[in-house]
Amino acid sequence: MIARYILLALSAATLASADTLINTLQQNGFSDFASIYQDADPSILSSVDAGSNMIIYASKNVQGTTNSTLRRRGSTTNTQIAAMSSVQNTASSSKKLRFKRQQADSSPAVYQSLLSDPEIVNLGPGVNQSLVERPVEGVPTVFAGAGKAVPVVGDDIVFDGGVIRPVDSLLEIPGSIGNTLTLFPQLSNLTALLTQFNLIEPVSEAAGITVLAPEDSAFAAFDTSGLTDEQMVAILSQHVIVNYVGYSPLLKDGQVLNTLANGTVTVAVRDSGVYFNGAKVTAADVIVGNGVVHTVASIVGSEDAGVPEDGDDTQNPPATGAAGRVGLGLKTLGLAAIGMAVAALF
C-alpha cells in the first residue's frame, strides 16, 4: 500500500512539472525540431496543446533529413512534418503512454496523426493519416512514408500534452502508390505492369486500400504466356484490397477481405509470418497516401493456397491454381467486371 502511494506521488510530481511542447523540446536538445512546429500552421501546435495522450516523434537529426525529404518531395512543408510527427495515443493506461526504450511495450500499434491535408491523404472522409509503431529486433520502430523504418532512440520525455518520443530521423510524408513503388527496385515488375495496364491512376486515387506487392522474383516464376490483357488486369487487381487499410497490427487470422478483382483474400497469421491466400508477407507497412503496401513473396491467387502450420519452417510455395498456374481462377474474371470494381471505388 505504501509503495502504491509513493508511485502515485511520483507520478503526480512528474505531471505537475510537465511543460509546454516547445519548452520541453528546447530544454531537451530538440530546438531545431521545435522550430518546425513554430514555423508550421499554428493549428498544429494548438491541436497538440489542446490534446492529451499525444505522442510527438522528435528527432535531433533535422537538417539533413529535412533536406533529403524536400529534394524528394518538393511540396513537403513544416506543417506536414509537424502533423505527421504528432499522433494521438488511444491507450487509456498511463503505463502504455510512457515507456523507457529498453523496457518498451512490444505490442504493435497503429496511431492516427494530425496529418489531414486532402492533397496527400486519401483514406476516407474525416480519416487522418496513420503510422505504425512495432518492434524490429526488439527495438521500437516507426513506419511512416517511403517505406522507411525509423527506430526509437531514447526514453519518453513528458510534456503537458503527452510525451516526446525521440527517433533517429524525421518521419517521411507518405506519397502516392505510384511514386512510392518506384523507390523499391525489387518491385519494378509490378510497377511496370500496373503502368502497362493503366491501373496506377485508379489504384492511387482509391480511398483506403491495401496493396499486396509481389517481388520481382515472384513474377519471374509466374508464367504469363497465353494470358489475355483482361486476365492480367484481373490478376493484378486481386492484389488490391479495397475499403480496408490493413496495417500489420490490425491483421487477424481468418480475416476475409475483398479485392478490386471482385474476389477475396484470406489472412493467415502464423509464427512464421503473415499470409494472404498463401502468399507470405516479406516486408510490411509501407505507408502511402491512400493506404498501405505489403510486399509478398509470391503471386496472390484467387483462392487460399494454404500456409505452413506453426512450427513448420518450410518456405511457402507460390499459390497455384488447379493447372499449376498462379491465380488460374482469376481467368474467369472479365475486363467488364474489373471496370465495375474500379468504378465502385469512387
CSV table of C-alpha atoms in Angstrom, one decimal:
chain,number,residue,atom,x,y,z
A,1,MET,CA,0.0,0.0,0.0
A,2,ILE,CA,2.8,2.4,0.9
A,3,ALA,CA,4.6,1.6,-2.3
A,4,ARG,CA,1.4,2.4,-4.3
A,5,TYR,CA,1.1,5.8,-2.7
A,6,ILE,CA,4.8,6.5,-3.4
A,7,LEU,CA,4.3,5.7,-7.1
A,8,LEU,CA,1.2,7.9,-7.2
A,9,ALA,CA,3.1,10.7,-5.6
A,10,LEU,CA,6.0,10.4,-8.0
A,11,SER,CA,3.5,10.3,-11.0
A,12,ALA,CA,1.7,13.4,-9.8
A,13,ALA,CA,5.0,15.2,-9.3
A,14,THR,CA,6.1,14.3,-12.8
A,15,LEU,CA,2.9,15.6,-14.3
A,16,ALA,CA,3.0,18.8,-12.3
A,17,SER,CA,6.4,19.5,-13.6
A,18,ALA,CA,5.5,19.0,-17.2
A,19,ASP,CA,5.9,22.0,-19.5
A,20,THR,CA,4.6,23.0,-23.0
A,21,LEU,CA,5.8,21.1,-26.0
A,22,ILE,CA,8.0,23.8,-27.3
A,23,ASN,CA,9.7,24.5,-24.0
A,24,THR,CA,10.2,20.8,-23.3
A,25,LEU,CA,11.7,20.3,-26.8
A,26,GLN,CA,14.1,23.2,-26.4
A,27,GLN,CA,15.1,22.1,-22.9
A,28,ASN,CA,16.0,18.6,-24.1
A,29,GLY,CA,18.1,19.4,-27.1
A,30,PHE,CA,15.4,19.4,-29.8
A,31,SER,CA,15.5,23.1,-30.6
A,32,ASP,CA,15.7,22.6,-34.4
A,33,PHE,CA,12.8,20.2,-34.2
A,34,ALA,CA,10.8,22.7,-32.1
A,35,SER,CA,11.3,25.3,-34.9
A,36,ILE,CA,9.4,23.0,-37.3
A,37,TYR,CA,6.3,23.4,-35.1
A,38,GLN,CA,6.9,27.1,-34.7
A,39,ASP,CA,7.1,27.6,-38.5
A,40,ALA,CA,4.1,25.3,-39.2
A,41,ASP,CA,0.5,26.2,-39.4
A,42,PRO,CA,-0.5,27.4,-35.9
A,43,SER,CA,-3.4,24.9,-35.9
A,44,ILE,CA,-1.0,22.0,-35.4
A,45,LEU,CA,0.6,23.4,-32.3
A,46,SER,CA,-2.9,24.4,-31.0
A,47,SER,CA,-4.1,20.8,-31.5
A,48,VAL,CA,-1.1,19.4,-29.6
A,49,ASP,CA,-1.5,21.9,-26.8
A,50,ALA,CA,-5.2,21.2,-26.5
A,51,GLY,CA,-4.7,17.4,-26.7
A,52,SER,CA,-3.9,14.7,-24.2
A,53,ASN,CA,-2.0,11.5,-24.5
A,54,MET,CA,-0.2,12.8,-27.5
A,55,ILE,CA,3.0,11.2,-28.8
A,56,ILE,CA,5.4,13.5,-30.6
A,57,TYR,CA,8.1,11.7,-32.7
A,58,ALA,CA,11.0,14.1,-32.4
A,59,SER,CA,14.5,13.9,-33.9
A,60,LYS,CA,17.7,15.8,-33.3
A,61,ASN,CA,18.7,14.9,-36.8
A,62,VAL,CA,16.6,17.5,-38.5
A,63,GLN,CA,18.6,19.5,-41.1
A,64,GLY,CA,19.9,16.6,-43.2
A,65,THR,CA,16.7,14.7,-43.1
A,66,THR,CA,14.6,17.7,-44.0
A,67,ASN,CA,16.8,18.5,-47.0
A,68,SER,CA,16.5,14.9,-48.2
A,69,THR,CA,12.8,14.9,-47.8
A,70,LEU,CA,12.5,18.2,-49.7
A,71,ARG,CA,14.6,17.0,-52.5
A,72,ARG,CA,12.4,14.0,-53.0
A,73,ARG,CA,9.1,15.8,-52.4
A,74,GLY,CA,9.2,19.5,-53.1
A,75,SER,CA,5.7,20.0,-51.7
A,76,THR,CA,6.7,18.8,-48.2
A,77,THR,CA,6.2,21.6,-45.7
A,78,ASN,CA,6.9,22.1,-42.0
A,79,THR,CA,3.2,21.9,-41.4
A,80,GLN,CA,3.1,18.4,-42.9
A,81,ILE,CA,6.1,17.2,-41.0
A,82,ALA,CA,4.7,18.5,-37.7
A,83,ALA,CA,1.3,17.0,-38.4
A,84,MET,CA,2.8,13.6,-39.3
A,85,SER,CA,5.0,13.6,-36.2
A,86,SER,CA,2.1,14.2,-33.9
A,87,VAL,CA,-0.1,11.2,-33.1
A,88,GLN,CA,-2.9,10.5,-30.6
A,89,ASN,CA,-2.3,7.6,-28.3
A,90,THR,CA,-5.6,6.0,-27.6
A,91,ALA,CA,-4.3,3.8,-24.8
A,92,SER,CA,-6.1,4.6,-21.6
A,93,SER,CA,-3.3,3.4,-19.3
A,94,SER,CA,-0.5,5.9,-18.4
A,95,LYS,CA,1.8,2.8,-18.3
A,96,LYS,CA,1.3,2.4,-22.0
A,97,LEU,CA,1.7,6.1,-22.7
A,98,ARG,CA,5.2,6.4,-21.2
A,99,PHE,CA,7.9,3.9,-21.6
A,100,LYS,CA,11.7,3.6,-21.4
A,101,ARG,CA,13.1,2.4,-24.7
A,102,GLN,CA,14.9,-0.6,-23.2
A,103,GLN,CA,11.6,-1.7,-21.5
A,104,ALA,CA,9.2,-0.7,-24.2
A,105,ASP,CA,5.8,-2.4,-24.6
A,106,SER,CA,6.4,-4.6,-27.6
A,107,SER,CA,2.8,-4.6,-28.7
A,108,PRO,CA,2.5,-3.2,-32.3
A,109,ALA,CA,0.2,-0.2,-32.6
A,110,VAL,CA,-1.4,2.0,-35.2
A,111,TYR,CA,-1.6,5.7,-34.4
A,112,GLN,CA,-3.6,8.3,-36.2
A,113,SER,CA,-1.6,11.5,-36.8
A,114,LEU,CA,-2.7,15.1,-37.3
A,115,LEU,CA,-1.9,15.0,-41.0
A,116,SER,CA,-5.2,15.6,-42.9
A,117,ASP,CA,-4.1,17.5,-46.0
A,118,PRO,CA,-6.5,16.2,-48.7
A,119,GLU,CA,-3.8,16.8,-51.3
A,120,ILE,CA,-1.8,13.9,-49.9
A,121,VAL,CA,-4.2,12.0,-47.6
A,122,ASN,CA,-7.0,9.9,-49.1
A,123,LEU,CA,-8.1,7.3,-46.5
A,124,GLY,CA,-11.8,8.2,-46.5
A,125,PRO,CA,-13.9,11.1,-45.2
A,126,GLY,CA,-12.6,12.5,-41.9
A,127,VAL,CA,-9.7,10.0,-41.6
A,128,ASN,CA,-6.2,11.4,-41.0
A,129,GLN,CA,-3.0,9.7,-42.0
A,130,SER,CA,-1.8,6.9,-39.7
A,131,LEU,CA,1.6,5.4,-38.9
A,132,VAL,CA,2.7,2.1,-37.4
A,133,GLU,CA,4.9,1.5,-34.4
A,134,ARG,CA,6.2,-2.0,-33.8
A,135,PRO,CA,9.3,-3.7,-32.6
A,136,VAL,CA,12.1,-4.7,-35.1
A,137,GLU,CA,14.7,-7.0,-33.5
A,138,GLY,CA,13.5,-5.7,-30.1
A,139,VAL,CA,13.7,-2.0,-30.9
A,140,PRO,CA,10.5,0.0,-31.2
A,141,THR,CA,10.4,1.3,-34.8
A,142,VAL,CA,8.1,3.7,-36.6
A,143,PHE,CA,6.9,3.1,-40.1
A,144,ALA,CA,5.6,6.2,-41.9
A,145,GLY,CA,6.2,7.2,-45.5
A,146,ALA,CA,8.6,5.9,-48.2
A,147,GLY,CA,8.9,2.5,-46.6
A,148,LYS,CA,11.4,4.0,-44.1
A,149,ALA,CA,11.8,2.3,-40.7
A,150,VAL,CA,12.8,4.9,-38.1
A,151,PRO,CA,14.0,3.4,-34.7
A,152,VAL,CA,13.1,4.9,-31.4
A,153,VAL,CA,16.4,6.1,-29.8
A,154,GLY,CA,15.5,7.3,-26.4
A,155,ASP,CA,13.1,7.2,-23.4
A,156,ASP,CA,9.9,9.2,-23.5
A,157,ILE,CA,10.0,12.8,-22.3
A,158,VAL,CA,6.9,14.1,-20.6
A,159,PHE,CA,5.3,17.4,-21.6
A,160,ASP,CA,1.9,18.7,-20.6
A,161,GLY,CA,0.0,17.1,-23.5
A,162,GLY,CA,1.7,13.7,-23.6
A,163,VAL,CA,5.2,12.5,-24.4
A,164,ILE,CA,8.0,13.3,-26.7
A,165,ARG,CA,9.4,10.0,-28.2
A,166,PRO,CA,12.9,10.5,-29.6
A,167,VAL,CA,13.5,8.9,-33.0
A,168,ASP,CA,16.6,8.6,-35.3
A,169,SER,CA,15.3,10.9,-38.0
A,170,LEU,CA,12.3,12.9,-39.2
A,171,LEU,CA,9.3,10.8,-40.3
A,172,GLU,CA,8.7,10.8,-44.0
A,173,ILE,CA,5.5,12.1,-45.5
A,174,PRO,CA,3.6,9.3,-47.3
A,175,GLY,CA,3.5,9.7,-51.0
A,176,SER,CA,1.3,8.2,-53.7
A,177,ILE,CA,1.4,4.5,-54.5
A,178,GLY,CA,2.9,5.2,-57.9
A,179,ASN,CA,5.7,7.3,-56.6
A,180,THR,CA,6.4,5.0,-53.6
A,181,LEU,CA,6.7,1.8,-55.7
A,182,THR,CA,9.4,3.4,-57.7
A,183,LEU,CA,11.5,3.7,-54.5
A,184,PHE,CA,11.8,-0.1,-54.4
A,185,PRO,CA,13.9,-1.7,-57.2
A,186,GLN,CA,12.6,-5.2,-56.2
A,187,LEU,CA,9.1,-4.1,-57.2
A,188,SER,CA,9.9,-2.9,-60.7
A,189,ASN,CA,7.9,-5.7,-62.4
A,190,LEU,CA,4.8,-4.8,-60.5
A,191,THR,CA,5.2,-1.1,-61.2
A,192,ALA,CA,5.7,-1.8,-65.0
A,193,LEU,CA,2.6,-4.0,-65.1
A,194,LEU,CA,0.4,-1.5,-63.3
A,195,THR,CA,1.6,1.1,-65.7
A,196,GLN,CA,1.1,-1.1,-68.7
A,197,PHE,CA,-2.5,-1.9,-67.9
A,198,ASN,CA,-3.4,1.6,-66.8
A,199,LEU,CA,-4.0,0.7,-63.1
A,200,ILE,CA,-1.6,3.2,-61.5
A,201,GLU,CA,-4.1,6.0,-61.5
A,202,PRO,CA,-7.3,4.2,-60.3
A,203,VAL,CA,-5.3,2.4,-57.6
A,204,SER,CA,-3.6,5.7,-56.5
A,205,GLU,CA,-6.9,7.5,-56.3
A,206,ALA,CA,-9.0,4.9,-54.5
A,207,ALA,CA,-9.6,5.7,-50.8
A,208,GLY,CA,-8.5,3.4,-48.1
A,209,ILE,CA,-6.8,0.4,-49.7
A,210,THR,CA,-4.1,-2.2,-49.1
A,211,VAL,CA,-1.7,-3.2,-51.9
A,212,LEU,CA,-0.1,-6.7,-51.9
A,213,ALA,CA,3.1,-6.1,-53.9
A,214,PRO,CA,4.8,-9.2,-55.3
A,215,GLU,CA,8.6,-9.1,-55.5
A,216,ASP,CA,10.2,-9.3,-58.9
A,217,SER,CA,11.2,-12.9,-58.1
A,218,ALA,CA,7.5,-13.8,-57.8
A,219,PHE,CA,6.9,-12.5,-61.3
A,220,ALA,CA,9.9,-14.3,-62.6
A,221,ALA,CA,8.3,-17.6,-61.5
A,222,PHE,CA,5.0,-16.7,-63.0
A,223,ASP,CA,4.1,-17.9,-66.4
A,224,THR,CA,2.1,-15.2,-68.3
A,225,SER,CA,2.2,-16.8,-71.7
A,226,GLY,CA,-1.2,-17.2,-73.2
A,227,LEU,CA,-2.9,-14.8,-70.8
A,228,THR,CA,-5.0,-12.1,-72.3
A,229,ASP,CA,-4.9,-8.4,-71.2
A,230,GLU,CA,-8.2,-9.0,-69.3
A,231,GLN,CA,-6.8,-11.9,-67.4
A,232,MET,CA,-3.7,-9.9,-66.5
A,233,VAL,CA,-5.8,-7.0,-65.2
A,234,ALA,CA,-7.8,-9.4,-63.1
A,235,ILE,CA,-4.7,-11.0,-61.6
A,236,LEU,CA,-3.2,-7.6,-60.8
A,237,SER,CA,-6.5,-6.4,-59.3
A,238,GLN,CA,-6.5,-9.4,-57.0
A,239,HIS,CA,-3.5,-7.7,-55.3
A,240,VAL,CA,-5.6,-4.7,-54.2
A,241,ILE,CA,-7.7,-5.0,-51.1
A,242,VAL,CA,-10.5,-2.4,-51.2
A,243,ASN,CA,-12.1,-0.4,-48.4
A,244,TYR,CA,-9.7,-1.7,-45.8
A,245,VAL,CA,-6.3,-0.3,-44.8
A,246,GLY,CA,-4.6,-3.5,-43.4
A,247,TYR,CA,-1.8,-2.1,-41.3
A,248,SER,CA,0.0,-5.1,-39.9
A,249,PRO,CA,-1.1,-4.7,-36.2
A,250,LEU,CA,-4.7,-4.8,-37.4
A,251,LEU,CA,-4.4,-8.1,-39.4
A,252,LYS,CA,-6.1,-11.1,-37.7
A,253,ASP,CA,-6.0,-14.8,-38.5
A,254,GLY,CA,-9.0,-15.8,-40.6
A,255,GLN,CA,-9.9,-12.3,-41.9
A,256,VAL,CA,-11.6,-12.4,-45.3
A,257,LEU,CA,-11.0,-9.2,-47.3
A,258,ASN,CA,-12.5,-8.0,-50.6
A,259,THR,CA,-10.3,-7.2,-53.6
A,260,LEU,CA,-10.5,-5.0,-56.6
A,261,ALA,CA,-11.0,-8.2,-58.7
A,262,ASN,CA,-14.3,-8.8,-57.0
A,263,GLY,CA,-12.6,-11.7,-55.2
A,264,THR,CA,-11.4,-12.2,-51.7
A,265,VAL,CA,-8.2,-12.9,-49.8
A,266,THR,CA,-7.9,-14.7,-46.5
A,267,VAL,CA,-5.4,-13.6,-43.9
A,268,ALA,CA,-3.4,-16.3,-42.0
A,269,VAL,CA,-1.2,-15.3,-39.1
A,270,ARG,CA,1.4,-17.9,-38.1
A,271,ASP,CA,4.6,-17.9,-36.1
A,272,SER,CA,6.4,-17.9,-39.4
A,273,GLY,CA,4.7,-14.7,-40.6
A,274,VAL,CA,1.5,-13.3,-42.2
A,275,TYR,CA,0.0,-14.7,-45.4
A,276,PHE,CA,-2.6,-13.6,-47.9
A,277,ASN,CA,-4.1,-16.6,-49.8
A,278,GLY,CA,-0.9,-18.4,-49.1
A,279,ALA,CA,1.4,-15.6,-50.2
A,280,LYS,CA,3.8,-14.7,-47.4
A,281,VAL,CA,4.4,-11.0,-46.5
A,282,THR,CA,8.2,-10.3,-46.7
A,283,ALA,CA,8.0,-6.6,-45.8
A,284,ALA,CA,5.1,-4.8,-44.1
A,285,ASP,CA,3.7,-1.3,-43.5
A,286,VAL,CA,4.9,0.8,-46.4
A,287,ILE,CA,2.6,3.7,-45.7
A,288,VAL,CA,1.1,5.6,-48.7
A,289,GLY,CA,-1.3,8.5,-49.0
A,290,ASN,CA,-4.3,6.3,-49.5
A,291,GLY,CA,-3.4,3.2,-47.6
A,292,VAL,CA,-0.6,0.7,-47.0
A,293,VAL,CA,1.6,-1.6,-49.1
A,294,HIS,CA,2.9,-5.0,-48.1
A,295,THR,CA,5.4,-6.9,-50.2
A,296,VAL,CA,4.7,-10.6,-50.7
A,297,ALA,CA,6.9,-13.5,-51.8
A,298,SER,CA,4.5,-14.9,-54.4
A,299,ILE,CA,1.6,-14.0,-56.7
A,300,VAL,CA,-1.7,-13.8,-54.7
A,301,GLY,CA,-4.1,-16.4,-56.2
A,302,SER,CA,-7.9,-16.2,-56.3
A,303,GLU,CA,-8.1,-18.9,-53.7
A,304,ASP,CA,-6.4,-19.6,-50.4
A,305,ALA,CA,-3.5,-21.9,-51.2
A,306,GLY,CA,-2.9,-22.8,-47.6
A,307,VAL,CA,0.0,-21.9,-45.3
A,308,PRO,CA,2.5,-23.7,-43.1
A,309,GLU,CA,1.4,-24.7,-39.7
A,310,ASP,CA,3.1,-23.1,-36.7
A,311,GLY,CA,6.5,-24.9,-36.3
A,312,ASP,CA,6.8,-25.7,-40.0
A,313,ASP,CA,9.7,-23.7,-41.4
A,314,THR,CA,9.1,-24.9,-44.9
A,315,GLN,CA,9.3,-22.0,-47.3
A,316,ASN,CA,5.8,-21.2,-48.6
A,317,PRO,CA,5.4,-22.1,-52.3
A,318,PRO,CA,3.6,-19.8,-54.8
A,319,ALA,CA,-0.1,-20.0,-54.7
A,320,THR,CA,-1.1,-22.1,-57.7
A,321,GLY,CA,-4.3,-22.9,-59.5
A,322,ALA,CA,-5.6,-26.4,-60.4
A,323,ALA,CA,-3.5,-26.4,-63.6
A,324,GLY,CA,-0.3,-25.3,-61.8
A,325,ARG,CA,-0.6,-21.6,-62.9
A,326,VAL,CA,-0.6,-19.0,-60.2
A,327,GLY,CA,-4.0,-17.4,-59.8
A,328,LEU,CA,-5.6,-19.6,-62.5
A,329,GLY,CA,-9.1,-19.0,-61.0
A,330,LEU,CA,-8.8,-15.3,-61.9
A,331,LYS,CA,-9.1,-16.2,-65.6
A,332,THR,CA,-12.9,-16.4,-65.2
A,333,LEU,CA,-12.9,-12.7,-64.5
A,334,GLY,CA,-13.5,-10.3,-67.4
A,335,LEU,CA,-12.4,-6.8,-68.0
A,336,ALA,CA,-16.0,-5.5,-67.6
A,337,ALA,CA,-16.1,-6.9,-64.0
A,338,ILE,CA,-12.8,-5.1,-63.3
A,339,GLY,CA,-14.2,-1.9,-64.7
A,340,MET,CA,-17.2,-2.1,-62.4
A,341,ALA,CA,-14.9,-2.7,-59.4
A,342,VAL,CA,-12.8,0.3,-60.2
A,343,ALA,CA,-15.9,2.5,-60.7
A,344,ALA,CA,-17.3,1.3,-57.4
A,345,LEU,CA,-14.3,2.9,-55.6
A,346,PHE,CA,-15.2,6.4,-56.5
